[in-house]
Amino acid sequence: TDGSMTTLLLIYSFLKKTIKMLTKGFSLSEINKNYMILFNIVNKILNKIAFQIVGWKKSRDYFMLSAYSSLSSKITHYLSNRYAELCVNAILNVYDYRKNIIKLNLIKIEGRFGDLIQDSFLIKGFLINCSFDNICIPKKLNNVIIALISDKLNPSS
Protein backbone atom coordinates (compact mmCIF):
# COMPACT_ATOMS: atom_id res chain seq x y z
CA THR A 1 0.00 0.00 0.00
CA ASP A 2 0.99 3.63 -0.30
CA GLY A 3 0.41 4.52 3.34
CA SER A 4 -3.10 5.99 3.07
CA MET A 5 -4.62 3.45 5.47
CA THR A 6 -1.66 3.74 7.83
CA THR A 7 -2.07 7.52 7.89
CA LEU A 8 -5.79 7.24 8.64
CA LEU A 9 -5.17 4.78 11.47
CA LEU A 10 -2.45 6.97 12.92
CA ILE A 11 -4.68 10.07 12.84
CA TYR A 12 -7.54 8.11 14.41
CA SER A 13 -5.21 6.89 17.16
CA PHE A 14 -3.93 10.44 17.84
CA LEU A 15 -7.50 11.76 17.95
CA LYS A 16 -8.58 9.05 20.40
CA LYS A 17 -5.58 9.76 22.66
CA THR A 18 -6.18 13.51 22.47
CA ILE A 19 -9.82 13.14 23.52
CA LYS A 20 -8.75 10.85 26.37
CA MET A 21 -6.16 13.40 27.56
CA LEU A 22 -8.67 16.27 27.31
CA THR A 23 -11.18 14.38 29.45
CA LYS A 24 -8.43 13.83 32.06
CA GLY A 25 -7.90 17.60 32.28
CA PHE A 26 -4.81 18.15 30.11
CA SER A 27 -4.81 21.50 28.29
CA LEU A 28 -4.81 21.58 24.50
CA SER A 29 -1.57 23.61 24.43
CA GLU A 30 0.11 20.98 26.65
CA ILE A 31 -1.05 18.17 24.36
CA ASN A 32 0.08 20.11 21.27
CA LYS A 33 3.53 20.79 22.82
CA ASN A 34 4.04 17.08 23.48
CA TYR A 35 2.89 16.13 19.98
CA MET A 36 5.43 18.60 18.55
CA ILE A 37 8.19 16.96 20.66
CA LEU A 38 7.06 13.56 19.34
CA PHE A 39 7.01 14.89 15.76
CA ASN A 40 10.59 16.17 16.05
CA ILE A 41 11.78 12.79 17.40
CA VAL A 42 10.05 10.88 14.59
CA ASN A 43 11.33 13.36 11.99
CA LYS A 44 14.95 12.84 13.15
CA ILE A 45 14.53 9.05 12.94
CA LEU A 46 13.04 9.27 9.43
CA ASN A 47 15.85 11.56 8.27
CA LYS A 48 18.41 9.03 9.55
CA ILE A 49 16.88 6.08 7.67
CA ALA A 50 15.98 8.00 4.47
CA PHE A 51 18.26 7.67 1.48
CA GLN A 52 19.44 10.68 -0.48
CA ILE A 53 18.40 11.05 -4.10
CA VAL A 54 20.87 13.13 -6.06
CA GLY A 55 19.44 15.01 -9.02
CA TRP A 56 15.84 14.87 -10.17
CA LYS A 57 16.56 13.96 -13.77
CA LYS A 58 18.97 11.19 -12.78
CA SER A 59 16.51 9.76 -10.27
CA ARG A 60 13.44 9.61 -12.50
CA ASP A 61 13.11 5.86 -11.86
CA TYR A 62 12.78 6.43 -8.10
CA PHE A 63 10.00 8.92 -8.70
CA MET A 64 8.25 6.55 -11.11
CA LEU A 65 8.32 3.77 -8.50
CA SER A 66 7.03 6.11 -5.81
CA ALA A 67 4.23 7.45 -8.00
CA TYR A 68 3.32 3.93 -9.15
CA SER A 69 3.15 2.75 -5.55
CA SER A 70 0.92 5.68 -4.59
CA LEU A 71 -1.39 5.31 -7.57
CA SER A 72 -1.72 1.52 -7.67
CA SER A 73 -4.31 1.49 -4.90
CA LYS A 74 -6.17 4.54 -6.26
CA ILE A 75 -6.85 3.70 -9.89
CA THR A 76 -7.19 0.61 -12.00
CA HIS A 77 -3.95 -1.38 -11.80
CA TYR A 78 -3.35 -1.49 -15.56
CA LEU A 79 -3.33 2.34 -15.70
CA SER A 80 -0.91 2.85 -12.79
CA ASN A 81 2.23 2.85 -14.97
CA ARG A 82 0.73 5.32 -17.41
CA TYR A 83 -0.46 7.70 -14.71
CA ALA A 84 2.79 7.41 -12.76
CA GLU A 85 4.62 8.56 -15.89
CA LEU A 86 2.15 11.43 -16.46
CA CYS A 87 2.53 12.60 -12.85
CA VAL A 88 6.33 12.41 -12.80
CA ASN A 89 6.60 14.20 -16.15
CA ALA A 90 4.23 16.94 -14.96
CA ILE A 91 6.27 17.47 -11.77
CA LEU A 92 9.62 17.47 -13.60
CA ASN A 93 8.26 20.07 -16.04
CA VAL A 94 7.50 22.54 -13.23
CA TYR A 95 10.49 21.78 -11.00
CA ASP A 96 12.81 24.77 -10.57
CA TYR A 97 16.27 23.17 -10.33
CA ARG A 98 18.03 26.37 -9.25
CA LYS A 99 15.65 27.11 -6.35
CA ASN A 100 14.92 23.42 -5.62
CA ILE A 101 11.15 23.97 -5.52
CA ILE A 102 8.20 22.44 -7.33
CA LYS A 103 5.78 25.03 -8.70
CA LEU A 104 2.57 23.02 -8.32
CA ASN A 105 0.44 26.06 -9.16
CA LEU A 106 1.63 25.62 -12.77
CA ILE A 107 -0.09 22.23 -13.03
CA LYS A 108 -3.78 22.15 -13.85
CA ILE A 109 -5.82 18.98 -14.12
CA GLU A 110 -8.65 19.39 -16.58
CA GLY A 111 -11.50 16.89 -16.64
CA ARG A 112 -13.89 16.27 -19.48
CA PHE A 113 -17.24 14.58 -18.94
CA GLY A 114 -17.63 11.50 -21.07
CA ASP A 115 -13.94 11.06 -21.92
CA LEU A 116 -12.18 7.83 -20.99
CA ILE A 117 -9.54 7.81 -18.26
CA GLN A 118 -7.07 5.98 -20.50
CA ASP A 119 -7.28 8.86 -23.02
CA SER A 120 -5.53 11.22 -20.55
CA PHE A 121 -2.41 13.03 -21.71
CA LEU A 122 0.03 15.72 -20.59
CA ILE A 123 0.04 19.07 -22.38
CA LYS A 124 3.28 21.02 -22.14
CA GLY A 125 2.04 24.55 -22.68
CA PHE A 126 -1.38 26.19 -22.83
CA LEU A 127 -4.81 24.71 -23.25
CA ILE A 128 -7.17 27.31 -24.64
CA ASN A 129 -10.77 26.27 -24.23
CA CYS A 130 -12.89 27.99 -26.87
CA SER A 131 -15.61 26.99 -29.24
CA PHE A 132 -14.86 26.63 -32.93
CA ASP A 133 -17.55 28.31 -35.01
CA ASN A 134 -15.96 27.38 -38.29
CA ILE A 135 -15.07 23.83 -39.34
CA CYS A 136 -12.06 25.22 -41.28
CA ILE A 137 -10.35 26.31 -38.05
CA PRO A 138 -7.82 23.65 -36.96
CA LYS A 139 -8.56 21.80 -33.70
CA LYS A 140 -4.88 21.58 -32.71
CA LEU A 141 -1.98 23.96 -33.32
CA ASN A 142 1.70 23.24 -32.64
CA ASN A 143 4.59 25.71 -32.15
CA VAL A 144 2.40 28.80 -32.27
CA ILE A 145 2.92 32.31 -30.89
CA ILE A 146 0.05 33.41 -28.65
CA ALA A 147 -0.84 36.99 -27.68
CA LEU A 148 -2.95 37.34 -24.55
CA ILE A 149 -5.13 40.42 -24.92
CA SER A 150 -7.49 41.61 -22.21
CA ASP A 151 -9.19 44.36 -24.22
CA LYS A 152 -12.21 44.09 -26.52
CA LEU A 153 -11.36 43.09 -30.07
CA ASN A 154 -14.59 44.45 -31.56
CA PRO A 155 -14.28 47.93 -33.07
CA SER A 156 -16.20 50.50 -31.03
CA SER A 157 -18.85 52.49 -32.81
PDB file of C-alpha atoms in Angstrom:
ATOM      1  CA  THR A   1       0.000   0.000   0.000  1.00  0.00           C
ATOM      2  CA  ASP A   2       0.994   3.635  -0.301  1.00  0.00           C
ATOM      3  CA  GLY A   3       0.412   4.517   3.344  1.00  0.00           C
ATOM      4  CA  SER A   4      -3.097   5.992   3.075  1.00  0.00           C
ATOM      5  CA  MET A   5      -4.623   3.452   5.466  1.00  0.00           C
ATOM      6  CA  THR A   6      -1.656   3.736   7.832  1.00  0.00           C
ATOM      7  CA  THR A   7      -2.066   7.518   7.888  1.00  0.00           C
ATOM      8  CA  LEU A   8      -5.788   7.237   8.643  1.00  0.00           C
ATOM      9  CA  LEU A   9      -5.174   4.775  11.468  1.00  0.00           C
ATOM     10  CA  LEU A  10      -2.450   6.972  12.918  1.00  0.00           C
ATOM     11  CA  ILE A  11      -4.678  10.066  12.836  1.00  0.00           C
ATOM     12  CA  TYR A  12      -7.541   8.110  14.406  1.00  0.00           C
ATOM     13  CA  SER A  13      -5.209   6.891  17.156  1.00  0.00           C
ATOM     14  CA  PHE A  14      -3.932  10.438  17.840  1.00  0.00           C
ATOM     15  CA  LEU A  15      -7.496  11.763  17.952  1.00  0.00           C
ATOM     16  CA  LYS A  16      -8.579   9.046  20.399  1.00  0.00           C
ATOM     17  CA  LYS A  17      -5.579   9.756  22.665  1.00  0.00           C
ATOM     18  CA  THR A  18      -6.180  13.511  22.467  1.00  0.00           C
ATOM     19  CA  ILE A  19      -9.823  13.135  23.522  1.00  0.00           C
ATOM     20  CA  LYS A  20      -8.753  10.852  26.374  1.00  0.00           C
ATOM     21  CA  MET A  21      -6.157  13.400  27.564  1.00  0.00           C
ATOM     22  CA  LEU A  22      -8.668  16.269  27.305  1.00  0.00           C
ATOM     23  CA  THR A  23     -11.185  14.382  29.449  1.00  0.00           C
ATOM     24  CA  LYS A  24      -8.430  13.832  32.056  1.00  0.00           C
ATOM     25  CA  GLY A  25      -7.900  17.601  32.277  1.00  0.00           C
ATOM     26  CA  PHE A  26      -4.810  18.154  30.111  1.00  0.00           C
ATOM     27  CA  SER A  27      -4.811  21.499  28.286  1.00  0.00           C
ATOM     28  CA  LEU A  28      -4.811  21.583  24.497  1.00  0.00           C
ATOM     29  CA  SER A  29      -1.569  23.608  24.431  1.00  0.00           C
ATOM     30  CA  GLU A  30       0.114  20.983  26.649  1.00  0.00           C
ATOM     31  CA  ILE A  31      -1.048  18.174  24.357  1.00  0.00           C
ATOM     32  CA  ASN A  32       0.082  20.112  21.272  1.00  0.00           C
ATOM     33  CA  LYS A  33       3.526  20.795  22.821  1.00  0.00           C
ATOM     34  CA  ASN A  34       4.040  17.077  23.481  1.00  0.00           C
ATOM     35  CA  TYR A  35       2.886  16.134  19.982  1.00  0.00           C
ATOM     36  CA  MET A  36       5.434  18.602  18.552  1.00  0.00           C
ATOM     37  CA  ILE A  37       8.186  16.965  20.655  1.00  0.00           C
ATOM     38  CA  LEU A  38       7.063  13.564  19.341  1.00  0.00           C
ATOM     39  CA  PHE A  39       7.005  14.895  15.763  1.00  0.00           C
ATOM     40  CA  ASN A  40      10.588  16.169  16.055  1.00  0.00           C
ATOM     41  CA  ILE A  41      11.784  12.788  17.402  1.00  0.00           C
ATOM     42  CA  VAL A  42      10.048  10.880  14.585  1.00  0.00           C
ATOM     43  CA  ASN A  43      11.329  13.362  11.993  1.00  0.00           C
ATOM     44  CA  LYS A  44      14.948  12.837  13.154  1.00  0.00           C
ATOM     45  CA  ILE A  45      14.531   9.049  12.943  1.00  0.00           C
ATOM     46  CA  LEU A  46      13.038   9.267   9.430  1.00  0.00           C
ATOM     47  CA  ASN A  47      15.850  11.560   8.267  1.00  0.00           C
ATOM     48  CA  LYS A  48      18.409   9.028   9.547  1.00  0.00           C
ATOM     49  CA  ILE A  49      16.880   6.083   7.673  1.00  0.00           C
ATOM     50  CA  ALA A  50      15.977   7.997   4.471  1.00  0.00           C
ATOM     51  CA  PHE A  51      18.263   7.673   1.482  1.00  0.00           C
ATOM     52  CA  GLN A  52      19.440  10.677  -0.479  1.00  0.00           C
ATOM     53  CA  ILE A  53      18.397  11.047  -4.098  1.00  0.00           C
ATOM     54  CA  VAL A  54      20.875  13.133  -6.062  1.00  0.00           C
ATOM     55  CA  GLY A  55      19.441  15.013  -9.018  1.00  0.00           C
ATOM     56  CA  TRP A  56      15.842  14.866 -10.169  1.00  0.00           C
ATOM     57  CA  LYS A  57      16.557  13.965 -13.773  1.00  0.00           C
ATOM     58  CA  LYS A  58      18.974  11.191 -12.784  1.00  0.00           C
ATOM     59  CA  SER A  59      16.514   9.757 -10.266  1.00  0.00           C
ATOM     60  CA  ARG A  60      13.437   9.605 -12.504  1.00  0.00           C
ATOM     61  CA  ASP A  61      13.111   5.855 -11.860  1.00  0.00           C
ATOM     62  CA  TYR A  62      12.784   6.428  -8.099  1.00  0.00           C
ATOM     63  CA  PHE A  63       9.997   8.924  -8.699  1.00  0.00           C
ATOM     64  CA  MET A  64       8.253   6.554 -11.110  1.00  0.00           C
ATOM     65  CA  LEU A  65       8.322   3.774  -8.504  1.00  0.00           C
ATOM     66  CA  SER A  66       7.029   6.108  -5.809  1.00  0.00           C
ATOM     67  CA  ALA A  67       4.225   7.445  -8.005  1.00  0.00           C
ATOM     68  CA  TYR A  68       3.324   3.926  -9.149  1.00  0.00           C
ATOM     69  CA  SER A  69       3.149   2.748  -5.546  1.00  0.00           C
ATOM     70  CA  SER A  70       0.922   5.680  -4.589  1.00  0.00           C
ATOM     71  CA  LEU A  71      -1.387   5.309  -7.569  1.00  0.00           C
ATOM     72  CA  SER A  72      -1.722   1.523  -7.675  1.00  0.00           C
ATOM     73  CA  SER A  73      -4.314   1.495  -4.904  1.00  0.00           C
ATOM     74  CA  LYS A  74      -6.165   4.544  -6.256  1.00  0.00           C
ATOM     75  CA  ILE A  75      -6.851   3.705  -9.887  1.00  0.00           C
ATOM     76  CA  THR A  76      -7.190   0.606 -11.996  1.00  0.00           C
ATOM     77  CA  HIS A  77      -3.954  -1.378 -11.799  1.00  0.00           C
ATOM     78  CA  TYR A  78      -3.347  -1.490 -15.562  1.00  0.00           C
ATOM     79  CA  LEU A  79      -3.333   2.344 -15.695  1.00  0.00           C
ATOM     80  CA  SER A  80      -0.905   2.846 -12.786  1.00  0.00           C
ATOM     81  CA  ASN A  81       2.229   2.849 -14.969  1.00  0.00           C
ATOM     82  CA  ARG A  82       0.726   5.318 -17.413  1.00  0.00           C
ATOM     83  CA  TYR A  83      -0.465   7.700 -14.708  1.00  0.00           C
ATOM     84  CA  ALA A  84       2.790   7.414 -12.762  1.00  0.00           C
ATOM     85  CA  GLU A  85       4.617   8.562 -15.891  1.00  0.00           C
ATOM     86  CA  LEU A  86       2.146  11.425 -16.463  1.00  0.00           C
ATOM     87  CA  CYS A  87       2.525  12.602 -12.845  1.00  0.00           C
ATOM     88  CA  VAL A  88       6.327  12.405 -12.797  1.00  0.00           C
ATOM     89  CA  ASN A  89       6.596  14.198 -16.151  1.00  0.00           C
ATOM     90  CA  ALA A  90       4.234  16.942 -14.959  1.00  0.00           C
ATOM     91  CA  ILE A  91       6.275  17.467 -11.775  1.00  0.00           C
ATOM     92  CA  LEU A  92       9.615  17.468 -13.600  1.00  0.00           C
ATOM     93  CA  ASN A  93       8.260  20.074 -16.044  1.00  0.00           C
ATOM     94  CA  VAL A  94       7.502  22.541 -13.235  1.00  0.00           C
ATOM     95  CA  TYR A  95      10.485  21.782 -11.003  1.00  0.00           C
ATOM     96  CA  ASP A  96      12.813  24.766 -10.574  1.00  0.00           C
ATOM     97  CA  TYR A  97      16.272  23.174 -10.333  1.00  0.00           C
ATOM     98  CA  ARG A  98      18.029  26.373  -9.248  1.00  0.00           C
ATOM     99  CA  LYS A  99      15.646  27.107  -6.347  1.00  0.00           C
ATOM    100  CA  ASN A 100      14.915  23.423  -5.625  1.00  0.00           C
ATOM    101  CA  ILE A 101      11.145  23.972  -5.521  1.00  0.00           C
ATOM    102  CA  ILE A 102       8.195  22.439  -7.331  1.00  0.00           C
ATOM    103  CA  LYS A 103       5.782  25.034  -8.700  1.00  0.00           C
ATOM    104  CA  LEU A 104       2.570  23.019  -8.318  1.00  0.00           C
ATOM    105  CA  ASN A 105       0.442  26.056  -9.156  1.00  0.00           C
ATOM    106  CA  LEU A 106       1.634  25.623 -12.766  1.00  0.00           C
ATOM    107  CA  ILE A 107      -0.087  22.226 -13.028  1.00  0.00           C
ATOM    108  CA  LYS A 108      -3.782  22.150 -13.848  1.00  0.00           C
ATOM    109  CA  ILE A 109      -5.824  18.985 -14.120  1.00  0.00           C
ATOM    110  CA  GLU A 110      -8.650  19.391 -16.581  1.00  0.00           C
ATOM    111  CA  GLY A 111     -11.495  16.886 -16.644  1.00  0.00           C
ATOM    112  CA  ARG A 112     -13.894  16.275 -19.481  1.00  0.00           C
ATOM    113  CA  PHE A 113     -17.237  14.584 -18.940  1.00  0.00           C
ATOM    114  CA  GLY A 114     -17.626  11.503 -21.065  1.00  0.00           C
ATOM    115  CA  ASP A 115     -13.940  11.062 -21.919  1.00  0.00           C
ATOM    116  CA  LEU A 116     -12.178   7.827 -20.993  1.00  0.00           C
ATOM    117  CA  ILE A 117      -9.544   7.812 -18.256  1.00  0.00           C
ATOM    118  CA  GLN A 118      -7.070   5.981 -20.499  1.00  0.00           C
ATOM    119  CA  ASP A 119      -7.276   8.864 -23.021  1.00  0.00           C
ATOM    120  CA  SER A 120      -5.527  11.223 -20.548  1.00  0.00           C
ATOM    121  CA  PHE A 121      -2.406  13.025 -21.708  1.00  0.00           C
ATOM    122  CA  LEU A 122       0.029  15.719 -20.589  1.00  0.00           C
ATOM    123  CA  ILE A 123       0.042  19.070 -22.376  1.00  0.00           C
ATOM    124  CA  LYS A 124       3.281  21.025 -22.138  1.00  0.00           C
ATOM    125  CA  GLY A 125       2.036  24.548 -22.680  1.00  0.00           C
ATOM    126  CA  PHE A 126      -1.376  26.189 -22.828  1.00  0.00           C
ATOM    127  CA  LEU A 127      -4.811  24.712 -23.247  1.00  0.00           C
ATOM    128  CA  ILE A 128      -7.170  27.310 -24.643  1.00  0.00           C
ATOM    129  CA  ASN A 129     -10.766  26.274 -24.231  1.00  0.00           C
ATOM    130  CA  CYS A 130     -12.891  27.986 -26.870  1.00  0.00           C
ATOM    131  CA  SER A 131     -15.611  26.986 -29.244  1.00  0.00           C
ATOM    132  CA  PHE A 132     -14.857  26.630 -32.934  1.00  0.00           C
ATOM    133  CA  ASP A 133     -17.549  28.313 -35.011  1.00  0.00           C
ATOM    134  CA  ASN A 134     -15.959  27.382 -38.295  1.00  0.00           C
ATOM    135  CA  ILE A 135     -15.071  23.833 -39.342  1.00  0.00           C
ATOM    136  CA  CYS A 136     -12.061  25.215 -41.277  1.00  0.00           C
ATOM    137  CA  ILE A 137     -10.348  26.310 -38.049  1.00  0.00           C
ATOM    138  CA  PRO A 138      -7.818  23.646 -36.960  1.00  0.00           C
ATOM    139  CA  LYS A 139      -8.558  21.797 -33.698  1.00  0.00           C
ATOM    140  CA  LYS A 140      -4.878  21.578 -32.712  1.00  0.00           C
ATOM    141  CA  LEU A 141      -1.982  23.961 -33.322  1.00  0.00           C
ATOM    142  CA  ASN A 142       1.697  23.243 -32.640  1.00  0.00           C
ATOM    143  CA  ASN A 143       4.587  25.709 -32.152  1.00  0.00           C
ATOM    144  CA  VAL A 144       2.395  28.805 -32.273  1.00  0.00           C
ATOM    145  CA  ILE A 145       2.919  32.308 -30.889  1.00  0.00           C
ATOM    146  CA  ILE A 146       0.049  33.410 -28.652  1.00  0.00           C
ATOM    147  CA  ALA A 147      -0.837  36.990 -27.685  1.00  0.00           C
ATOM    148  CA  LEU A 148      -2.946  37.341 -24.548  1.00  0.00           C
ATOM    149  CA  ILE A 149      -5.133  40.423 -24.920  1.00  0.00           C
ATOM    150  CA  SER A 150      -7.487  41.609 -22.206  1.00  0.00           C
ATOM    151  CA  ASP A 151      -9.193  44.358 -24.219  1.00  0.00           C
ATOM    152  CA  LYS A 152     -12.208  44.087 -26.520  1.00  0.00           C
ATOM    153  CA  LEU A 153     -11.359  43.089 -30.073  1.00  0.00           C
ATOM    154  CA  ASN A 154     -14.592  44.453 -31.558  1.00  0.00           C
ATOM    155  CA  PRO A 155     -14.280  47.928 -33.072  1.00  0.00           C
ATOM    156  CA  SER A 156     -16.196  50.500 -31.027  1.00  0.00           C
ATOM    157  CA  SER A 157     -18.855  52.490 -32.814  1.00  0.00           C
TER     158      SER A 157
END
